[in-house]
Short mmCIF file of C-alpha atoms in Angstrom, two decimals:
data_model
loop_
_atom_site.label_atom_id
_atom_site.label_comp_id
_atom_site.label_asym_id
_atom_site.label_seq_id
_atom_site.Cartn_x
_atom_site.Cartn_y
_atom_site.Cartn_z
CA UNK U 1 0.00 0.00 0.00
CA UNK U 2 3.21 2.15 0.50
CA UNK U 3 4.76 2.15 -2.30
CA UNK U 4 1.11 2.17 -4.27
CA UNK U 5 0.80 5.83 -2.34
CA UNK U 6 4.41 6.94 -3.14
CA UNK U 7 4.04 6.25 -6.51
CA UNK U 8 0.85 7.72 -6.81
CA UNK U 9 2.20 11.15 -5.15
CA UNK U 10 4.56 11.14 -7.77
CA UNK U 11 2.38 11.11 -10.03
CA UNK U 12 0.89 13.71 -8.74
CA UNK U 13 3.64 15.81 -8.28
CA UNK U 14 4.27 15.80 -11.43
CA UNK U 15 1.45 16.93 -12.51
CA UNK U 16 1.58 19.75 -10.34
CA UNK U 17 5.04 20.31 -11.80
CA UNK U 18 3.50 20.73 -14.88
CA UNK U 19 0.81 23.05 -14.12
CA UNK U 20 2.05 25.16 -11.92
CA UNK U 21 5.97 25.50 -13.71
CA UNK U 22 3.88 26.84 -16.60
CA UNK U 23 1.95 29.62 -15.12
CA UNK U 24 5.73 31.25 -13.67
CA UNK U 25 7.49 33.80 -15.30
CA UNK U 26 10.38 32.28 -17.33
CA UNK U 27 13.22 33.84 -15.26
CA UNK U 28 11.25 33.15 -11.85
CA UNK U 29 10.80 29.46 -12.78
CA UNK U 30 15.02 29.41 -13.74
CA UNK U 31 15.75 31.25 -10.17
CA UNK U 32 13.90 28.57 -8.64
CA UNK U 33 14.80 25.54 -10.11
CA UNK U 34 18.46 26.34 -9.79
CA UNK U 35 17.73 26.52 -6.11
CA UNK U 36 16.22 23.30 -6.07
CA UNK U 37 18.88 22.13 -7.89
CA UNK U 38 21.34 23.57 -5.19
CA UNK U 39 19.54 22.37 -2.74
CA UNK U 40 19.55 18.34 -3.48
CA UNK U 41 23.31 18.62 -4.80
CA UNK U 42 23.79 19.61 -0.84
CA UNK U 43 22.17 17.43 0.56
CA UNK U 44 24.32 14.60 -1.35
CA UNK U 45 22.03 11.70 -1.58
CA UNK U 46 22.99 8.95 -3.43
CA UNK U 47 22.11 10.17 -6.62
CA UNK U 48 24.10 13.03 -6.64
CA UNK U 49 26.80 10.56 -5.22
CA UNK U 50 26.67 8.99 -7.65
CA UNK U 51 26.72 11.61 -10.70
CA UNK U 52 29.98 12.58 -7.94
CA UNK U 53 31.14 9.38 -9.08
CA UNK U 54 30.66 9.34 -12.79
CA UNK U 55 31.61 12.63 -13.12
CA UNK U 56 35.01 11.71 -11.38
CA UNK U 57 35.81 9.40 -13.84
CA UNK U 58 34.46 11.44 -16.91
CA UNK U 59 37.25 14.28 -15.88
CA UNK U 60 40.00 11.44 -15.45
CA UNK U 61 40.34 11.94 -11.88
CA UNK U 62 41.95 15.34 -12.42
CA UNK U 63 40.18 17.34 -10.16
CA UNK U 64 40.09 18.38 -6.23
CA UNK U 65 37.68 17.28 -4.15
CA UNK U 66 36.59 21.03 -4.24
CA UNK U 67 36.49 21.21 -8.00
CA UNK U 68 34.92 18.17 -8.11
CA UNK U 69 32.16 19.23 -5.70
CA UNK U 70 31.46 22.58 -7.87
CA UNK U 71 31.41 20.46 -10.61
CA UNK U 72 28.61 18.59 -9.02
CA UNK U 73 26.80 21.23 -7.91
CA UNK U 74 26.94 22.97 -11.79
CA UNK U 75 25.84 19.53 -13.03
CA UNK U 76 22.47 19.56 -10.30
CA UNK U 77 21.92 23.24 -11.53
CA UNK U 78 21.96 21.77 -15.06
CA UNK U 79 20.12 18.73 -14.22
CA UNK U 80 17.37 20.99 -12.45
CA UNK U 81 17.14 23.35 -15.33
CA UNK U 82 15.97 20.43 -17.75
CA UNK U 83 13.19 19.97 -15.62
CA UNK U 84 11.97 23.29 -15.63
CA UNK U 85 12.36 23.30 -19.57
CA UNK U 86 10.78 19.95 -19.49
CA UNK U 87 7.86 21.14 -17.59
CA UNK U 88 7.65 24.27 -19.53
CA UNK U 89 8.57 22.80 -23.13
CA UNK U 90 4.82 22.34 -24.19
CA UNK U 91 3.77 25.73 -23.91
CA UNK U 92 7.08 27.34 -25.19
CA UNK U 93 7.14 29.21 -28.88
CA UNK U 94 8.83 26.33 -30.26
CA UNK U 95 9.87 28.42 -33.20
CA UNK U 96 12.28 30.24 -30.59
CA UNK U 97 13.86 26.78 -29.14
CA UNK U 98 14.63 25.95 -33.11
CA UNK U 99 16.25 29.18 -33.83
CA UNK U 100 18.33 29.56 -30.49
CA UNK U 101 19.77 26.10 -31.44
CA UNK U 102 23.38 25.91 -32.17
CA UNK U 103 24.17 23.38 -34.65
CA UNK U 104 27.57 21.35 -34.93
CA UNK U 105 28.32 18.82 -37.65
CA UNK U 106 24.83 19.46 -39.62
CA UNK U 107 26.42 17.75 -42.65
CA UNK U 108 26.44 13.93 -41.25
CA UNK U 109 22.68 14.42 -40.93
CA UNK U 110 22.65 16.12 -44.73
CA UNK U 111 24.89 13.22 -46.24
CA UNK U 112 22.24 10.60 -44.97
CA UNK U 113 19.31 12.45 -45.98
CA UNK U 114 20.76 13.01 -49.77
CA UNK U 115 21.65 9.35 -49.88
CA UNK U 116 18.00 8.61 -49.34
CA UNK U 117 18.59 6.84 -46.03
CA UNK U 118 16.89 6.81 -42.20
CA UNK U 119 18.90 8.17 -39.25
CA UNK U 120 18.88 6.49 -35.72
CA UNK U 121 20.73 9.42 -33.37
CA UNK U 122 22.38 7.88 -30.86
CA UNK U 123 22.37 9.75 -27.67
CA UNK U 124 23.64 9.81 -23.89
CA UNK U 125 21.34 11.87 -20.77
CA UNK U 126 22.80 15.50 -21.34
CA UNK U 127 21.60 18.93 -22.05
CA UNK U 128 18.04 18.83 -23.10
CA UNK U 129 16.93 15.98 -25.21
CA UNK U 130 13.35 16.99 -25.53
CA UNK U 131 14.34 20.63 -26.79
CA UNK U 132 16.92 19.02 -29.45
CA UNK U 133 13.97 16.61 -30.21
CA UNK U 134 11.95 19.80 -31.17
CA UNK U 135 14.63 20.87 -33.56
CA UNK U 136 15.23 17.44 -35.15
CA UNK U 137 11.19 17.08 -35.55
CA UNK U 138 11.89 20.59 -37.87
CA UNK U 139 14.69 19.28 -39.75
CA UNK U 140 12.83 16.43 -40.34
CA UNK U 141 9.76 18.34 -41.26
CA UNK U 142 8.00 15.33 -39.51
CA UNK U 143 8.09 13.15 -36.30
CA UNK U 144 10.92 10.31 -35.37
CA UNK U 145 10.59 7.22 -32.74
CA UNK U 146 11.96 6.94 -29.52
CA UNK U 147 11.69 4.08 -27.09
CA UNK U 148 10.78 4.95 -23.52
CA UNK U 149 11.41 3.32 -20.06
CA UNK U 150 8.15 2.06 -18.86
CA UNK U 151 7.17 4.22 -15.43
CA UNK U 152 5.23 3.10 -12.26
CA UNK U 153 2.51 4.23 -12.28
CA UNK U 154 1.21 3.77 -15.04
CA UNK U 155 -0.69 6.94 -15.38
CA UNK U 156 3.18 8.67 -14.82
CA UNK U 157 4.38 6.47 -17.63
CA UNK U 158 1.05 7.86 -19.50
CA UNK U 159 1.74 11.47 -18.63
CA UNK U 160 5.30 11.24 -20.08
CA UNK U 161 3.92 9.59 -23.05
CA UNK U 162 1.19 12.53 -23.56
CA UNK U 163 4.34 15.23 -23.21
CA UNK U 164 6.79 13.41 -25.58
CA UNK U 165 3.89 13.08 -28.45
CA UNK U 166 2.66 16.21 -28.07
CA UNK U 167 6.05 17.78 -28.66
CA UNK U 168 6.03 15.45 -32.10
CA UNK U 169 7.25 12.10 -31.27
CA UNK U 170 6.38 8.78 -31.59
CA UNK U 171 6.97 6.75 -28.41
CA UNK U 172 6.63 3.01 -28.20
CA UNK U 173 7.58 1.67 -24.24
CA UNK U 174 10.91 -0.53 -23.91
CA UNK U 175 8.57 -3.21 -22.00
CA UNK U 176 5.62 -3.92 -22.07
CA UNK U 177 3.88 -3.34 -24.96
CA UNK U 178 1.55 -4.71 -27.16
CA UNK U 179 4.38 -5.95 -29.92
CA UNK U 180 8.11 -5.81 -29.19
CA UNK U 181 10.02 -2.14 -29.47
CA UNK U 182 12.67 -3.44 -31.94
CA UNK U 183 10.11 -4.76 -34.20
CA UNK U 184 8.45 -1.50 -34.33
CA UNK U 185 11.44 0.12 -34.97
CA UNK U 186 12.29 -1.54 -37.64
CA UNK U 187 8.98 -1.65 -39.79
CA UNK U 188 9.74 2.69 -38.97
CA UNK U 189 12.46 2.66 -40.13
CA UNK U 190 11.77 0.39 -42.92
CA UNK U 191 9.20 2.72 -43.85
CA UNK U 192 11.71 5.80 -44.25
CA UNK U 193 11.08 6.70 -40.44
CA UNK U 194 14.17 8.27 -38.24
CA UNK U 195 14.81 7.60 -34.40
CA UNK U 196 16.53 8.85 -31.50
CA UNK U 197 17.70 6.45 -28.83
CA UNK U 198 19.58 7.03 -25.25
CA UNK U 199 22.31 4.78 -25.48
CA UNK U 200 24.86 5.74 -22.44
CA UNK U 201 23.70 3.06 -19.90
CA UNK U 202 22.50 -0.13 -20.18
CA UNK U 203 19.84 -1.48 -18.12
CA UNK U 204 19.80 -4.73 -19.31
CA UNK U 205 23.55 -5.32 -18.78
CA UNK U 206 23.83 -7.46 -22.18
CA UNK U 207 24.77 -5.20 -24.82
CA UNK U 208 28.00 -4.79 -26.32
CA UNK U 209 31.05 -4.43 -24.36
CA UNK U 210 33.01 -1.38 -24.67
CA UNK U 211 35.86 0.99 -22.90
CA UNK U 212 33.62 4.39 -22.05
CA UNK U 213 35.72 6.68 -20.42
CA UNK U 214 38.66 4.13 -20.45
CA UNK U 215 36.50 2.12 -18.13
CA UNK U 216 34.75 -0.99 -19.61
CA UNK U 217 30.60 -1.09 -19.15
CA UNK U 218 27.89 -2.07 -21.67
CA UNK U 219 25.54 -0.28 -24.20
CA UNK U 220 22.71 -1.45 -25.56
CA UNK U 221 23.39 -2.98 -29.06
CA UNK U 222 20.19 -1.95 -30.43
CA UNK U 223 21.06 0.69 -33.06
CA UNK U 224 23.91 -1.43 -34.66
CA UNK U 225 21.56 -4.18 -35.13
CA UNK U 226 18.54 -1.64 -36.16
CA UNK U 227 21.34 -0.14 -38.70
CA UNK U 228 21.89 -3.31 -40.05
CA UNK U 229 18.54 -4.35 -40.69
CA UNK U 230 17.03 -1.48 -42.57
CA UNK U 231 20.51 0.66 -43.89
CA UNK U 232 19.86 3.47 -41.44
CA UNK U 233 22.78 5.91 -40.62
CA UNK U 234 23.75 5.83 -37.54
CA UNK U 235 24.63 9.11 -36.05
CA UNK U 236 26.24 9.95 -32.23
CA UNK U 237 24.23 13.20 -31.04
CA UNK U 238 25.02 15.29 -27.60
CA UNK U 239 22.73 17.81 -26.01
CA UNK U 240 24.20 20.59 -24.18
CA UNK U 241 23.31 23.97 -22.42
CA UNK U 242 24.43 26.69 -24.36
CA UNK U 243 23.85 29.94 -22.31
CA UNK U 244 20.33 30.63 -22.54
CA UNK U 245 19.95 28.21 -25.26
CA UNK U 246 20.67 24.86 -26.47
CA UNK U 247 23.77 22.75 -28.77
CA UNK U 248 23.98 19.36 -30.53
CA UNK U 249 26.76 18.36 -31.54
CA UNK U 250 26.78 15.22 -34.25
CA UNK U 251 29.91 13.14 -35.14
CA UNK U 252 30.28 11.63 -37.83
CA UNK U 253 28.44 8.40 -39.11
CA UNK U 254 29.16 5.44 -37.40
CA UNK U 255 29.40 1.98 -39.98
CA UNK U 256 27.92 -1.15 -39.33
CA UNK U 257 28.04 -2.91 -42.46
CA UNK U 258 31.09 -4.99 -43.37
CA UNK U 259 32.53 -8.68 -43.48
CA UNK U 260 31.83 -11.18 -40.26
CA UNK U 261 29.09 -11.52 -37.97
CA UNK U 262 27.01 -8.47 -36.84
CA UNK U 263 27.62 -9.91 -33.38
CA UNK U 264 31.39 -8.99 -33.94
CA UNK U 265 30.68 -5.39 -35.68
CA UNK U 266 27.70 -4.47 -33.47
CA UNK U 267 30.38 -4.32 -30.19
CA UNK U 268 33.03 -2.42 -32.87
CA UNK U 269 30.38 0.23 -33.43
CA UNK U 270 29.08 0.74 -30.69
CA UNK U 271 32.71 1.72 -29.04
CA UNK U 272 32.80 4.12 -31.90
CA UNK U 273 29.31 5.56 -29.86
CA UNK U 274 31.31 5.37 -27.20
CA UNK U 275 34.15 7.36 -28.24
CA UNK U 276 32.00 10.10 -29.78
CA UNK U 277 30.19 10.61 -26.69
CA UNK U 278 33.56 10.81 -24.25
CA UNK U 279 34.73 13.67 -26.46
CA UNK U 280 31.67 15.57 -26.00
CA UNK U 281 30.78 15.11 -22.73
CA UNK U 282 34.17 15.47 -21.92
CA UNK U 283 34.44 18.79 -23.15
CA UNK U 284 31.24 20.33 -20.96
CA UNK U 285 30.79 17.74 -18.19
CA UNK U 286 28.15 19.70 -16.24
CA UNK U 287 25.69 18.84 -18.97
CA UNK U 288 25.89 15.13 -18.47
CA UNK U 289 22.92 14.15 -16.41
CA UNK U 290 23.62 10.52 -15.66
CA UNK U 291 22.48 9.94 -11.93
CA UNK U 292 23.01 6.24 -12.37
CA UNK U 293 25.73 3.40 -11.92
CA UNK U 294 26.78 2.56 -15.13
CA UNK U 295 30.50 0.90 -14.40
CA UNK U 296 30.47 -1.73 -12.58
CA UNK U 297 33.43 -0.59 -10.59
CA UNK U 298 32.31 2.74 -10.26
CA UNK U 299 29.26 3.03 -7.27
CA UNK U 300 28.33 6.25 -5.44
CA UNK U 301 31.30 8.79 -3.72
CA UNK U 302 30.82 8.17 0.34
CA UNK U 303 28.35 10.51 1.65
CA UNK U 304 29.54 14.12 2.86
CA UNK U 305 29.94 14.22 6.49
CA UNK U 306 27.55 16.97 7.45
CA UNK U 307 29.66 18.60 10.42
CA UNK U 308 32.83 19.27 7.69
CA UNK U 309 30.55 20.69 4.99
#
């Protein structure tokens, strides 16, 4: 009955979230979610040990504890601020979010589209995905397909579901649903469809092995098999924070096809993901929103002792 109630306050808090987020001024709603996002980076639960933790090894351990900490704290603020956009995204000119877009390596998206083929972006948790989807849903002049965790409650999973399609995608649940994701996928893409997929941690833990970071960990092999199937491009994408507005940045195409099993190429291109997404993130860390464990060496800093803080 506990957890029924927690989850269903959740719910509701979100809802609220959305609401009420929408009805603020713009800069009154960013004042206040940077608090909030001070706020929970001090009180260092073990989330925010955790990003601690990742973020440690995305700098290569050369920071202070003291950098390291501001570091944190700048990556909470960030964190915080995709929430507000998140909850505010629906109602904002979306003209505006297209236009204050800046827009590296444009031409691997233009090369796929003048060869007549699909793009799958592959992405990691930074920036704002949702705003970037806005501007890819423009450049595509048309919707793409993402694959989303299933949520408890459902009516939370539902709620994201409603916000994601009425932005302009196409959602189809990771679990659960009433035919399998990657089949979906692939009759999409099949039909000249694009997608965008979150690639930077596994939750299944049975993808293909790679070094991220030079640490080893898994990501889902999805897109190099999706790739394979239906000739899609597949195409590394980061989202990052870019003053008041937004930045992708897209690498170049990563290949699939080629001699041997796709069980031997899928792991080979999905390091190249890999690779792509260490030189981004590793150029603006703070945008990197990954809260959870994804080496398996790598678990949450030890908590701050509250009397030295």
């Amino acid at each position: 009955m506990s957890g029924n109630l927690s989850a269903r306050l959740t719910d509701l808090g979100f809802a609220a979230g959305w609401r009420a987020v929408r009805m603020l001024p713009e800069p009154a709603a960013r004042r206040i979610f940077e608090r909030v996002g001070t706020w929970v980076a001090g009180r260092s639960g073990k989330g925010v040990r955790q990003l601690r933790a990742n973020l440690r090894v995305a700098t290569k351990d050369r920071l202070s504890d003291a950098e390291l900490d501001e570091l944190t704290l700048r990556a909470m603020r960030s964190y915080a601020r995709y929430w507000q956009e998140a909850f505010r995204l629906p109602a904002m000119d979306h003209r505006r979010i297209v236009t204050e877009h800046q827009i590296i390596g444009v031409e691997h998206l233009e090369r796929a589209r003048d060869e007549g083929r699909s793009i799958i972006l592959a992405l990691p948790h930074s920036g704002n995905w949702d705003a970037a989807a806005i501007w890819f849903i423009d450049w595509l002049g048309g919707p793409f397909m993402t694959v989303a965790e299933r949520l408890e409650p459902e009516s939370l999973y539902q709620r994201f579901l409603d916000y994601r399609e009425s932005l302009g995608m196409r959602v189809v649940p990771l679990t659960g649903g009433p035919r399998p994701s990657a089949a979906v996928l692939r009759e999409w893409h099949n039909s000249g469809g694009s997608s965008c997929l979150l690639v930077d941690r596994d939750f299944g833990r049975s993808g293909a092995r790679v070094t991220f970071f030079d640490r080893p960990t898994t990501m889902p092999s999805g897109p190099a098999v999706l790739a394979e199937q239906t000739g899609a491009a597949i195409i590394p994408a980061v989202c990052q924070f870019n003053g008041r507005g937004w930045r992708i940045v897209f690498h170049p195409e990563v290949p699939v096809a080629g001699p041997g099993r796709l069980r031997d190429r899928a792991p080979a291109a999905m390091q190249r993901v890999a690779d792509a997404f260490t030189a981004s993130i590793g150029d603006q860390p703070e945008d990197w929103h990954m809260l959870g464990r994804i080496w398996a060496e790598v678990g949450p800093d030890e908590a701050v002792d509250p009397g030295s803080a």
